[in-house]
Short mmCIF file of C-alpha atoms and ligand atoms in Angstrom, two decimals:
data_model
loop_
_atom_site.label_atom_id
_atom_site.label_comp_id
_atom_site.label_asym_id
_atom_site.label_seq_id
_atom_site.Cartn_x
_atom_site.Cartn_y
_atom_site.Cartn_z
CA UNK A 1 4.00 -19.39 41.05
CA UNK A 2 1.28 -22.24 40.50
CA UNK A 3 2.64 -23.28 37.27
CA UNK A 4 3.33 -26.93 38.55
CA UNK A 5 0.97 -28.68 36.07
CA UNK A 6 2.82 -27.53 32.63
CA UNK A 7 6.13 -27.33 34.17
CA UNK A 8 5.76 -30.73 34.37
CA UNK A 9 5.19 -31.41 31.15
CA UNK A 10 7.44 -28.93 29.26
CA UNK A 11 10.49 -28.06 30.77
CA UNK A 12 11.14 -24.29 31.24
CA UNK A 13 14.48 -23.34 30.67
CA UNK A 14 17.50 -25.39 29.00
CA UNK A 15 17.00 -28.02 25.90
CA UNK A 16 14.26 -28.76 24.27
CA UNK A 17 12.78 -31.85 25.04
CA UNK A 18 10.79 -32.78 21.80
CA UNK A 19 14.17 -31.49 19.83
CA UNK A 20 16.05 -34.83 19.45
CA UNK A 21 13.97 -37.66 19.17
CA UNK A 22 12.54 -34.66 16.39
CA UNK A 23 15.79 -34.78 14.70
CA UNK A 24 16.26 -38.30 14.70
CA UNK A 25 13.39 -39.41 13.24
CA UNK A 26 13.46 -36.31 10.38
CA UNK A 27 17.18 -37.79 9.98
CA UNK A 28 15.90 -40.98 8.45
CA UNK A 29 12.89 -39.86 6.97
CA UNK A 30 15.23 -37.68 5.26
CA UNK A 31 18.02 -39.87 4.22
CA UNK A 32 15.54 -42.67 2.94
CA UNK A 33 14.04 -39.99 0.93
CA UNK A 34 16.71 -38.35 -0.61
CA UNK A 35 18.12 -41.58 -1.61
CA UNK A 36 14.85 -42.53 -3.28
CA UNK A 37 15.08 -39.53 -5.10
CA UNK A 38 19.02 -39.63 -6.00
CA UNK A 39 18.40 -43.21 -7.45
CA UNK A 40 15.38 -42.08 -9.61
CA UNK A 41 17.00 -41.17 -12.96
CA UNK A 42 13.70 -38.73 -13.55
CA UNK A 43 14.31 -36.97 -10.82
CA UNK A 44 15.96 -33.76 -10.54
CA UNK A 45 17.57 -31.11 -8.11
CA UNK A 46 13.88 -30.18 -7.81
CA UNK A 47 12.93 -33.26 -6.70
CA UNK A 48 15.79 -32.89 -4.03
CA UNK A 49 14.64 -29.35 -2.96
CA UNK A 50 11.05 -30.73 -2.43
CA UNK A 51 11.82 -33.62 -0.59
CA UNK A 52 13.87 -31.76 1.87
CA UNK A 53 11.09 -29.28 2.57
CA UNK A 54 8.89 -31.44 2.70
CA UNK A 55 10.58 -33.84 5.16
CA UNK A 56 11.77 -30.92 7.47
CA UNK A 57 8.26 -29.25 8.04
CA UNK A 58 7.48 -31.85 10.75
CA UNK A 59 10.98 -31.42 12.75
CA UNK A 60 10.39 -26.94 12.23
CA UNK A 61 6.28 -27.62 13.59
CA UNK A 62 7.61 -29.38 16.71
CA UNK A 63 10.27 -27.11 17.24
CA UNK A 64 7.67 -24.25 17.22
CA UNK A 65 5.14 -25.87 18.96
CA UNK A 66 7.61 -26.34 22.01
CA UNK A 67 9.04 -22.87 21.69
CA UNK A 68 6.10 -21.51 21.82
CA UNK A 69 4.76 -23.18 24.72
CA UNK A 70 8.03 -22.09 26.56
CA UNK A 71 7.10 -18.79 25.85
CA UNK A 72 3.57 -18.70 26.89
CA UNK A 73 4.48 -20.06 29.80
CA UNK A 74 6.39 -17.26 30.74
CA UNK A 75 3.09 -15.02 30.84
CA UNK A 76 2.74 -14.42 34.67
CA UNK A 77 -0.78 -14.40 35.70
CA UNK A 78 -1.37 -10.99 35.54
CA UNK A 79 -4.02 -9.33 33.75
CA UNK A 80 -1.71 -7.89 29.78
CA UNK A 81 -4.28 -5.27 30.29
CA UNK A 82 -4.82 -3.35 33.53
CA UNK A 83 -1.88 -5.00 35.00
CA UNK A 84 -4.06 -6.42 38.00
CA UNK A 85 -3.54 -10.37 39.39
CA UNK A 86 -5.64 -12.63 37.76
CA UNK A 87 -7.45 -14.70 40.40
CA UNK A 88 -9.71 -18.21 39.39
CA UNK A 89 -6.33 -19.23 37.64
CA UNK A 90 -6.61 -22.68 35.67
CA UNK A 91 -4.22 -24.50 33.45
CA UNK A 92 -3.86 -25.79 30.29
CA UNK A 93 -6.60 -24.12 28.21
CA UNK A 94 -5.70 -25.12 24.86
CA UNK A 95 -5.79 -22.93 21.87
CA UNK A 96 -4.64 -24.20 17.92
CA UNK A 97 -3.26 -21.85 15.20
CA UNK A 98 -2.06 -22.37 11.52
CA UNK A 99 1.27 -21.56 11.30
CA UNK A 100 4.19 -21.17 8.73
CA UNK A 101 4.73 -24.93 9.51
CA UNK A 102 1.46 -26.26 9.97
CA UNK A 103 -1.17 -26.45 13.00
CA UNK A 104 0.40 -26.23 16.67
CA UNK A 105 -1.41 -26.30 19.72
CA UNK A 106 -0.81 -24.47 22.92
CA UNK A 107 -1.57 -24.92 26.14
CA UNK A 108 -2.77 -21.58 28.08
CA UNK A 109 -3.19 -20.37 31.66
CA UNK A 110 -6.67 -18.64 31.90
CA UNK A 111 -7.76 -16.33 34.99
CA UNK A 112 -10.64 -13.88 35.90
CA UNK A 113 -9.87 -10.28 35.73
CA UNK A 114 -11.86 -8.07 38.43
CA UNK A 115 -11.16 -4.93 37.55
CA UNK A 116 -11.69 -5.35 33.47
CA UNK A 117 -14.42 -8.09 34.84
CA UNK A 118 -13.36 -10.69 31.58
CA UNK A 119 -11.34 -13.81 31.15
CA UNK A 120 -7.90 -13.25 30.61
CA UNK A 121 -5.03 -15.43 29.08
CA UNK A 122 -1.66 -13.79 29.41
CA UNK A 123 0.24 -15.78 26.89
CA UNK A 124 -1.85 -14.57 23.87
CA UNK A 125 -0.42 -11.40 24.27
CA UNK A 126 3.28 -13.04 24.77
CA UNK A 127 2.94 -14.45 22.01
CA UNK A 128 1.48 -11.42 19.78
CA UNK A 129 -2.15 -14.07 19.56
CA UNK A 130 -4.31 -11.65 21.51
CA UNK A 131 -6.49 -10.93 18.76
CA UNK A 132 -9.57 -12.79 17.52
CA UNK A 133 -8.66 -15.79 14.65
CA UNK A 134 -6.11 -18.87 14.48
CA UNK A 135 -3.80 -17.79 12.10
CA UNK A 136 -0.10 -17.23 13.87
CA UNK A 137 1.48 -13.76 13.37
CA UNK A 138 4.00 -15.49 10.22
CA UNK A 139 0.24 -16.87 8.53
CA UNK A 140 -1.25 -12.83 9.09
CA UNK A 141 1.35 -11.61 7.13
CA UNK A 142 1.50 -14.26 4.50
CA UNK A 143 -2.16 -14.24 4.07
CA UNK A 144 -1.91 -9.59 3.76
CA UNK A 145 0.71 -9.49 1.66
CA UNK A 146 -0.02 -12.50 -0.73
CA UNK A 147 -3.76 -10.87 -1.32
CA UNK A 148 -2.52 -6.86 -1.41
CA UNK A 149 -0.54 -8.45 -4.67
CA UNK A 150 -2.97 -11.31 -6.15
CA UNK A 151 -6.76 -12.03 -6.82
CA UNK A 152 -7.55 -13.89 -3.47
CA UNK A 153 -8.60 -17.30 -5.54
CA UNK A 154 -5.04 -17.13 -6.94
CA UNK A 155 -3.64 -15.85 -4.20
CA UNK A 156 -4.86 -19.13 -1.72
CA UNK A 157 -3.04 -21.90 -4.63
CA UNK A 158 0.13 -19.64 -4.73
CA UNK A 159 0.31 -20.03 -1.01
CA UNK A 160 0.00 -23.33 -0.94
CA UNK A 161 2.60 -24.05 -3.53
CA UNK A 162 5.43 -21.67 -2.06
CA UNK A 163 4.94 -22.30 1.85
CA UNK A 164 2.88 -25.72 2.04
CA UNK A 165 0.45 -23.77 4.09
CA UNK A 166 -3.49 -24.56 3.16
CA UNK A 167 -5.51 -21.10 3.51
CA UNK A 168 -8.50 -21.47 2.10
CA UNK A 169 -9.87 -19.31 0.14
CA UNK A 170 -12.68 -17.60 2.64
CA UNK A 171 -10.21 -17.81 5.27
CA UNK A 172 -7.82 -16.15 3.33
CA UNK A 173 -9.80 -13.30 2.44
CA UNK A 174 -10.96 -13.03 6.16
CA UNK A 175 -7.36 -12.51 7.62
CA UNK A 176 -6.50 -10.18 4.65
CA UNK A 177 -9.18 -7.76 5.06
CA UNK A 178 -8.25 -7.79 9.15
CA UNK A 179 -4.92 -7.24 8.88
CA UNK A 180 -6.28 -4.39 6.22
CA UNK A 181 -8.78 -2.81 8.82
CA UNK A 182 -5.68 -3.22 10.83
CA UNK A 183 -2.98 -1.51 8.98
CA UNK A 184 -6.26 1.46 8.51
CA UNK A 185 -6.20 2.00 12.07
CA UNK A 186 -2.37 2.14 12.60
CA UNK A 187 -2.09 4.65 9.67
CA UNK A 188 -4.61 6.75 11.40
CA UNK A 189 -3.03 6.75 14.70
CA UNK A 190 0.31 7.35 12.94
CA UNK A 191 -1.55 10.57 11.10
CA UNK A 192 -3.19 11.95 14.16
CA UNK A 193 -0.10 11.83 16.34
CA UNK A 194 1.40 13.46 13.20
CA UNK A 195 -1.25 16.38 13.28
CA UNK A 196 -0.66 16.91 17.03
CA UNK A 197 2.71 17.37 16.55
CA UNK A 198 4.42 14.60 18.28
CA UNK A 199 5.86 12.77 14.59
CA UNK A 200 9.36 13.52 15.00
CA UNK A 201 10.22 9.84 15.82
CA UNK A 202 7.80 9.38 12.25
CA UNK A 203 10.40 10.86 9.87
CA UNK A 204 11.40 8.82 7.22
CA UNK A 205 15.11 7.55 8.63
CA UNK A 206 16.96 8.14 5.97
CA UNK A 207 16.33 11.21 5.37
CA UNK A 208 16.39 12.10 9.27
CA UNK A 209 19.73 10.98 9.22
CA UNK A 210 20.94 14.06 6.14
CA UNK A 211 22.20 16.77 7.48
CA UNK A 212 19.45 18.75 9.20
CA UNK A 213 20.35 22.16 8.42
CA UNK A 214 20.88 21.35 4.21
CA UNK A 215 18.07 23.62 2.82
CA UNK A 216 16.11 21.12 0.41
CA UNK A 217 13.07 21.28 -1.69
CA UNK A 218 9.99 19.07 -1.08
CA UNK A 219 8.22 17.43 -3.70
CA UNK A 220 4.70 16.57 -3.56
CA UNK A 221 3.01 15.30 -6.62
CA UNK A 222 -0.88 14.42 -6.82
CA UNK A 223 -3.10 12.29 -9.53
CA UNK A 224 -6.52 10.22 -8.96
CA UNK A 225 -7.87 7.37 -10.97
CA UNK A 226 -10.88 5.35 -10.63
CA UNK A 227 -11.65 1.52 -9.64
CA UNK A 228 -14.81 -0.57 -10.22
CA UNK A 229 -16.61 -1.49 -7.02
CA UNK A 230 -19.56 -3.73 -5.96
CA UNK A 231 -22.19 -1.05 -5.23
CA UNK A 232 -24.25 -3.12 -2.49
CA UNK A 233 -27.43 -1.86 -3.46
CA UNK A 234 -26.82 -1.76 -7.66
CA UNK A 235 -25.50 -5.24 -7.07
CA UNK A 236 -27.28 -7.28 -9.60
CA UNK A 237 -29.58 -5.25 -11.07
CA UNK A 238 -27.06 -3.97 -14.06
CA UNK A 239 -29.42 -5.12 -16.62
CA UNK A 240 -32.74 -3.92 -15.02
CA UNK A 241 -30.59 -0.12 -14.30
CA UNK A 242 -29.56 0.01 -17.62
CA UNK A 243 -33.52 -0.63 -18.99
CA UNK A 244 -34.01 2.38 -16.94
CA UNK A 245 -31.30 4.05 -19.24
CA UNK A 246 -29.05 4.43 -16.09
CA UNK A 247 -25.26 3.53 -15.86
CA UNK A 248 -24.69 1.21 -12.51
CA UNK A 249 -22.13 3.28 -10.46
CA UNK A 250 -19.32 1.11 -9.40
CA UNK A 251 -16.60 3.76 -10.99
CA UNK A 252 -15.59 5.38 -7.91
CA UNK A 253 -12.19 7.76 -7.58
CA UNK A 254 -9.42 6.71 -5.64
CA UNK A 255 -7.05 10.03 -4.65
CA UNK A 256 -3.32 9.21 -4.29
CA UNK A 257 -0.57 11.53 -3.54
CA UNK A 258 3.28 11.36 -3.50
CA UNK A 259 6.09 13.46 -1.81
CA UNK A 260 10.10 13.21 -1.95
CA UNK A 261 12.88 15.45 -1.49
CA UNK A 262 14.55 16.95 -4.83
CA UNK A 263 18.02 15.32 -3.53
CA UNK A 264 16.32 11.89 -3.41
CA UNK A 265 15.85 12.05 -7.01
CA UNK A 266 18.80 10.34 -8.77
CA UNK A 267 19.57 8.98 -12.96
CA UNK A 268 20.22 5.20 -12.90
CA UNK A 269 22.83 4.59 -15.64
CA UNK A 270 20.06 3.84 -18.16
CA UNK A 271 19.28 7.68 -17.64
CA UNK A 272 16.14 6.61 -15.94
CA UNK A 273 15.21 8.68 -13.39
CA UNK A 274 14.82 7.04 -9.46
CA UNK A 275 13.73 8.24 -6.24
CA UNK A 276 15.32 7.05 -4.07
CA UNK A 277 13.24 7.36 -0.74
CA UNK A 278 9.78 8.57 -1.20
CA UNK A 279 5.82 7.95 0.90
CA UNK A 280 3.00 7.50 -0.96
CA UNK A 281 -0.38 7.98 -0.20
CA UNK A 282 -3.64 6.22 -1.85
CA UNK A 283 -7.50 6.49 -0.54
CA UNK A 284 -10.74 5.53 -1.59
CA UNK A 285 -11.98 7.84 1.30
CA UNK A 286 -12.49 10.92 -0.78
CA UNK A 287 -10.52 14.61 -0.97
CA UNK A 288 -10.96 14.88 2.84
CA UNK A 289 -8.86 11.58 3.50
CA UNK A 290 -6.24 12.37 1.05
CA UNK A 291 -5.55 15.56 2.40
CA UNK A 292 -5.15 13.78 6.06
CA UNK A 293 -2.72 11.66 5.05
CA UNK A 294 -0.80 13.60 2.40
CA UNK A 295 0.15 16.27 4.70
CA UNK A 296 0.75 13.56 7.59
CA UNK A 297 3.07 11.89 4.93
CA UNK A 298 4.58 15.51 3.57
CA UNK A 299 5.57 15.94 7.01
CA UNK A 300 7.24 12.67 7.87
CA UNK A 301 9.55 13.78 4.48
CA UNK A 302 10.65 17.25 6.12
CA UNK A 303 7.39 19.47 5.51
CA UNK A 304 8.42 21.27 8.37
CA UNK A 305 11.66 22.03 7.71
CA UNK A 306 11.57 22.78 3.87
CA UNK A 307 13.06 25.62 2.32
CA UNK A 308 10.31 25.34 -0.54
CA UNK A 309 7.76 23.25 -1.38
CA UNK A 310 6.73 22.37 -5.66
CA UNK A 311 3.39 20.38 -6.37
CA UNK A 312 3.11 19.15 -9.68
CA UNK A 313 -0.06 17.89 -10.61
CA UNK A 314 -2.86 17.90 -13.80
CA UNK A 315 -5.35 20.61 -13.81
CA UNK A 316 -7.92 19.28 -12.03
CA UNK A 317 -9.55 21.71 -9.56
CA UNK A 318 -9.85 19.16 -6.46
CA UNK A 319 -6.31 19.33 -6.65
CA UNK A 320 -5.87 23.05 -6.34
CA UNK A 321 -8.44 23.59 -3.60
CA UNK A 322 -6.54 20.94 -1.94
CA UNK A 323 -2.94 22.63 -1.98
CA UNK A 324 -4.86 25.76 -0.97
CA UNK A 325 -5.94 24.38 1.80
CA UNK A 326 -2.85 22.19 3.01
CA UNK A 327 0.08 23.49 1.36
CA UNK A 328 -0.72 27.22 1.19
CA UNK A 329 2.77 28.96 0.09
CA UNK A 330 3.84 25.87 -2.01
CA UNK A 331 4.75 26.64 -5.49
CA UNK A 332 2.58 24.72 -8.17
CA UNK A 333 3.19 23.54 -11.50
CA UNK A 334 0.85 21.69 -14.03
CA UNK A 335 1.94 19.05 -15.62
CA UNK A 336 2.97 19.30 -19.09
CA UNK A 337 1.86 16.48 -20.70
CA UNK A 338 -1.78 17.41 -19.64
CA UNK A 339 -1.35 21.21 -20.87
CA UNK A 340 -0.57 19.42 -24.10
CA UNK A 341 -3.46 17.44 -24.41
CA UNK A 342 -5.60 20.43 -23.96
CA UNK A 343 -3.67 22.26 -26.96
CA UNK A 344 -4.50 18.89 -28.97
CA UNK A 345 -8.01 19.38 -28.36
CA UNK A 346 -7.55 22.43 -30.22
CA UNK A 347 -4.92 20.80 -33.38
CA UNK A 348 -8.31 18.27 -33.94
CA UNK A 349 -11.02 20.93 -33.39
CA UNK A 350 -9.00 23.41 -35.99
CA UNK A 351 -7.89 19.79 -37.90
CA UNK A 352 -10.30 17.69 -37.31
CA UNK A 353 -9.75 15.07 -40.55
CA UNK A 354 -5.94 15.97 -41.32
CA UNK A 355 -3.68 14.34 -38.60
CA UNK A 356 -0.90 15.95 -40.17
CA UNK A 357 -1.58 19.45 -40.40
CA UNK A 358 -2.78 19.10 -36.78
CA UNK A 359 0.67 18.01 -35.95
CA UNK A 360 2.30 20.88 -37.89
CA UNK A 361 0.31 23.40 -35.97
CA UNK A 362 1.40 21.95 -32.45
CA UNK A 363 5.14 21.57 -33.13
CA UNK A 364 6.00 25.56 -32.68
CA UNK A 365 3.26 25.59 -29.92
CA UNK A 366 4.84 22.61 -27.77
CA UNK A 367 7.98 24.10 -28.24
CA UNK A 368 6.99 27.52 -26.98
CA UNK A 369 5.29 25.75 -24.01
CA UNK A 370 8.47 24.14 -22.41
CA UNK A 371 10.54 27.33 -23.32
CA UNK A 372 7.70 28.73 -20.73
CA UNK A 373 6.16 31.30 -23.30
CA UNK A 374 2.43 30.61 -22.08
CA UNK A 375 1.90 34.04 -22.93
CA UNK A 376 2.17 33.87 -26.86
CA UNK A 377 0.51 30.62 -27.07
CA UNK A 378 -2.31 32.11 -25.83
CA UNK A 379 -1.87 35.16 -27.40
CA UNK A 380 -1.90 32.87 -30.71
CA UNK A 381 -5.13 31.27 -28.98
CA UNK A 382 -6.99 34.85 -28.82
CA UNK A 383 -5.94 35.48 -32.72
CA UNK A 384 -7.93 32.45 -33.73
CA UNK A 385 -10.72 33.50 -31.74
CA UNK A 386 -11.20 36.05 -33.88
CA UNK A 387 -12.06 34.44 -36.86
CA UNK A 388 -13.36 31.26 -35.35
CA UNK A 389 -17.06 31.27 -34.74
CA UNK A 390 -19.86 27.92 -33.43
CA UNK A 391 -18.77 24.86 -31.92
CA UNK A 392 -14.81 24.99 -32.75
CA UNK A 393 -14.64 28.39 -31.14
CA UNK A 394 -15.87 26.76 -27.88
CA UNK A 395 -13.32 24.52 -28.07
CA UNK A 396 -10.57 27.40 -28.56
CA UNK A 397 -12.17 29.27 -25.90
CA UNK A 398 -12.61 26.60 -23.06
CA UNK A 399 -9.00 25.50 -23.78
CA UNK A 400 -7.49 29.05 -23.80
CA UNK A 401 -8.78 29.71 -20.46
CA UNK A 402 -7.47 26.37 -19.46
CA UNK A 403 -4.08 28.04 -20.38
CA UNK A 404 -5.23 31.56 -18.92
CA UNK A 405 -5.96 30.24 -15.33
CA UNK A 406 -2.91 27.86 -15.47
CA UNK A 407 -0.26 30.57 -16.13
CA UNK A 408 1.42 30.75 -13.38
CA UNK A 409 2.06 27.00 -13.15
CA UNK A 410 3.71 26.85 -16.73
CA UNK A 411 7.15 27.63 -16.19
CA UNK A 412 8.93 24.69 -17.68
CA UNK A 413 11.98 26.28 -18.28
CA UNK A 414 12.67 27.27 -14.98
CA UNK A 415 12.05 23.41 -13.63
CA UNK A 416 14.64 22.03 -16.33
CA UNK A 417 17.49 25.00 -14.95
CA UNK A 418 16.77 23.93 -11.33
CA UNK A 419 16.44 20.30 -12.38
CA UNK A 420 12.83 19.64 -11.18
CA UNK A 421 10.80 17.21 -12.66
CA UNK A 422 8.39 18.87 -15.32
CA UNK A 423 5.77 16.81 -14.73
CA UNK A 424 4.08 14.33 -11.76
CA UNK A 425 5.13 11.07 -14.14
CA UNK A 426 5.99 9.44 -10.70
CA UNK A 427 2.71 9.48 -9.59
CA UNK A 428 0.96 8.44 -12.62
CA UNK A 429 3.42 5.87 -12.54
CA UNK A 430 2.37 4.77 -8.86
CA UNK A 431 -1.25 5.27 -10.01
CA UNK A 432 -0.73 2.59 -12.70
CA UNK A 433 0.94 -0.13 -10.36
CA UNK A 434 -2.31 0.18 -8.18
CA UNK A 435 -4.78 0.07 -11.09
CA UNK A 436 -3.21 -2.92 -12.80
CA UNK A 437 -4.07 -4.83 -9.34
CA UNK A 438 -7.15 -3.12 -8.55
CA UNK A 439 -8.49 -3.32 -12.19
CA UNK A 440 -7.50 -7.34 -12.38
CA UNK A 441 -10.57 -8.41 -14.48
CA UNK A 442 -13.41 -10.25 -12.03
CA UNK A 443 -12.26 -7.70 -9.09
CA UNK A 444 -14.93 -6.76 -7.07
CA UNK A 445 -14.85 -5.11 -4.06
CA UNK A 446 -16.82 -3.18 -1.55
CA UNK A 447 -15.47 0.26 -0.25
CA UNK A 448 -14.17 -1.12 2.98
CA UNK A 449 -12.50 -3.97 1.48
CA UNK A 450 -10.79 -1.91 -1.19
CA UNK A 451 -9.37 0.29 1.31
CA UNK A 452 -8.42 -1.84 3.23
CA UNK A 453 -6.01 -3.78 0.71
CA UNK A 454 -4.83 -0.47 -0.33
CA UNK A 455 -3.81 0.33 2.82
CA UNK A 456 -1.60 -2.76 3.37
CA UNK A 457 0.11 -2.07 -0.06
CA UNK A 458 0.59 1.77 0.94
CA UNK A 459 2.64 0.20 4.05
CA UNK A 460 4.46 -2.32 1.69
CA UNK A 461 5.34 0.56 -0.45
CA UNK A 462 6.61 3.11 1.99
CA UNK A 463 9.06 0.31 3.22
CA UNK A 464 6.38 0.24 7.11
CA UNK A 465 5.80 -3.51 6.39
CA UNK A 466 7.98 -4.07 9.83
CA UNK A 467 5.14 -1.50 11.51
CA UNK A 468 2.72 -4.21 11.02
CA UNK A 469 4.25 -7.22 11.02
CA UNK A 470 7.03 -6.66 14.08
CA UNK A 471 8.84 -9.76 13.50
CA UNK A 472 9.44 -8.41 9.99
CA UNK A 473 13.46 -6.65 10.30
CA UNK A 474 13.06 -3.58 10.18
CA UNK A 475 15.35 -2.26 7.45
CA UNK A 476 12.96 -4.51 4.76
CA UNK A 477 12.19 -2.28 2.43
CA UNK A 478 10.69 -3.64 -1.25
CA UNK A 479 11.33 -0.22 -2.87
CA UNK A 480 14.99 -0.97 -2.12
CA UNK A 481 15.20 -4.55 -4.39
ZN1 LIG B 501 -7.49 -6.24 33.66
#
């Protein structure tokens, strides 16, 4: 091999030759420092804890930088993508990145690729570099999971505080919203091998490794909320819409989904009820998306293999069209906290000034809704419809044939014998945790961007963060601290 030129400079195998001279001179830097700081009678164990990281960051950036080096020296000259020889080889093309430790630089081998007829340089791809940007695979994930949880102005100062590492702001947001379109495209290849039936290897390990032939009962639980967006072409012309008399639209609905196995749902001591392994889905990419990756994600927790399948979910009609559609056969089940709100619309049409008598009247009702006795409530419906006439009786009405075309979904009885949950609280739950950092006041973002930082919290979530991030071990799982 014509390596000569580097191998000069770098040894390839054995010690590392920066390593210590490295730790002699972080040896006195440190103990002159740490003395300074023992002596200063301000000065506490913080003190001590930031002088030592402070002092150390030059010895772990050498350290890398050399490593590194090693490694991308070990890149034959071969084209990483066709596999061909690279011919017109040349040394020492340097390249810099940011890294957990600061900026390194690394010397490449470059060659000319005839069949893919482009530049290649083989270490980039050793070293997990290949694509565009300077950030080092440890800054990529800093930079997706720090803005996935924070307001990207925040999220650039927090950095810098907890790691030392400067990412600006812009540069910041830049790398997020990759590693975003990123994690979009890995879900999607992860969904379409899903849908051509070659997921097995996909299942959610735990619950692969339950005994297979343990009949079980699939949850799947759906809700949607909405998030304000920057509307490109509304952008800035709120004031001069709303002289029009029209509302800027930058509501838009994002459609999430949930699914677990009955067995995975445990009581903490508290009585609290916890699922233990679960996959969530969230999209801003309409019905069409959801439904993609729901049933992708339905499968990877056993659709195939369940003995019965419950979706709990409000009464929206998206929703049923949807199960139609992808869960055909599943059993469904409203959720009984909404059913109640559309009885209360009745209490305050029949009461509408006497709080109290509207509460009296909904006691027997709610009652006779969890003891699954749809029938008589809206048998008691029809009786006021009698003498109800105007306005209130359209209330009655559209709320009674809420009831009507829910029946079959109201049998809370039956849920509470089997031990089911009633209603899809997990999901509005889930929905929640998203909306309190997608609704973070002075949040605006476009529809690509949005989905893209949902995206990288969906993988955080589902305990995948290792998918994306492959020096991440890959039994971290966030759900699990
Ligand atoms: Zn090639």
């Amino acid at each position: 091999m014509s390596m000569n030129c580097c191998a000069t400079s770098v040894p390839h195998h054995g010690s590392f030759k920066a390593l210590p001279q490295a730790v002699a001179a972080w040896q006195q830097r440190l103990q002159a420092g740490l003395s300074r700081s023992i002596q200063a009678s301000d000065q506490t164990m913080g003190h001590l804890e930031e002088e030592i990281l402070h002092q150390t960051r030059d010895l772990e950036r050498r350290v890398l930088e050399e490593a590194a080096q090693k490694k991308a020296e070990q890149a034959p000259p071969v084209c990483p993508v066709c596999g061909h020889k690279l011919s017109r080889v040349t040394q020492g093309h340097e390249r810099s990145y940011q890294t957990r430790f600061g900026v390194i630089t690394i010397r490449r081998l470059r060659g000319w690729c005839r069949r893919c007829k482009c530049w290649r340089f083989p270490a980039d791809y050793q070293l997990g570099l290949a694509e565009a940007g300077s950030n080092s695979p440890g800054v990529q994930e800093m930079a997706a999971l720090v803005a996935s949880k924070l307001p990207v102005a925040e999220a650039s100062a927090v950095i810098e505080r907890l790691t030392g590492v400067k990412l600006p702001r812009a540069t910041l947001d830049r790398e997020a919203r990759r590693q975003g379109r990123r994690a979009e495209g890995q879900r999607q290849q992860m969904d379409e091998q899903m849908s051509q039936g070659a997921g097995a290897e996909q299942q959610v390990p735990e619950l692969r490794l339950a005994r297979p032939r343990e009949p079980f009962l699939l949850v799947i639980e759906l809700d949607a909320w909405d998030i304000r967006e920057r509307n490109e072409e509304q952008w800035g012309r709120a004031e001069e819409l709303r002289q029009k008399g029209q509302e800027p639209d930058w509501w838009h609905w994002v459609y999430g989904g949930t699914c677990f196995r009955l067995s995975q749902r445990v009581k903490t001591a508290g009585g609290r009820s916890l699922i233990l392994s679960r996959g969530t889905v969230m999209t801003r990419g309409g019905i069409d998306a959801l439904k993609q990756q729901l049933w992708a994600e339905a499968m990877r927790h056993g659709l195939g293999q369940a003995q019965e399948v419950l979706v709990i979910a409000d009464g929206a009609v998206w929703i049923w069209n949807l199960v139609a559609d992808r869960f055909a056969g599943a059993r469904q089940r409203l959720d009984p906290w909404h059913a109640l709100e559309h009885l209360w619309a009745v209490a305050h049409a029949l009461y509408p000034e006497d709080e109290a008598a509207a509460k009296a009247w909904i006691k027997p009702l709610e009652e006779k809704l969890l003891k699954s006795q749809a029938v008589e409530i809206i048998t008691e419906l029809d009786g006021l419809l009698k003498r109800l006439r105007g306005p209130r009786r359209e209330v009655v009405e559209a709320q009674r044939n809420y009831l009507e075309n829910n029946r079959d979904r109201l049998d809370y009885r039956g849920a509470k014998a089997r031990g089911e949950p009633l209603g899809s609280g997990a999901m509005e739950s889930t929905c929640r945790q998203y909306q309190v950092r997608f609704h973070r006041s002075g949040q605006f973002w476009t529809k690509q961007g949005d989905e893209a930082l949902m995206c990288l919290e969906t993988f955080w979530r589902n305990g995948r963060w290792s998918l994306l991030f492959p020096h991440v071990p890959p039994d971290f799982d966030p759900s699990k601290n």
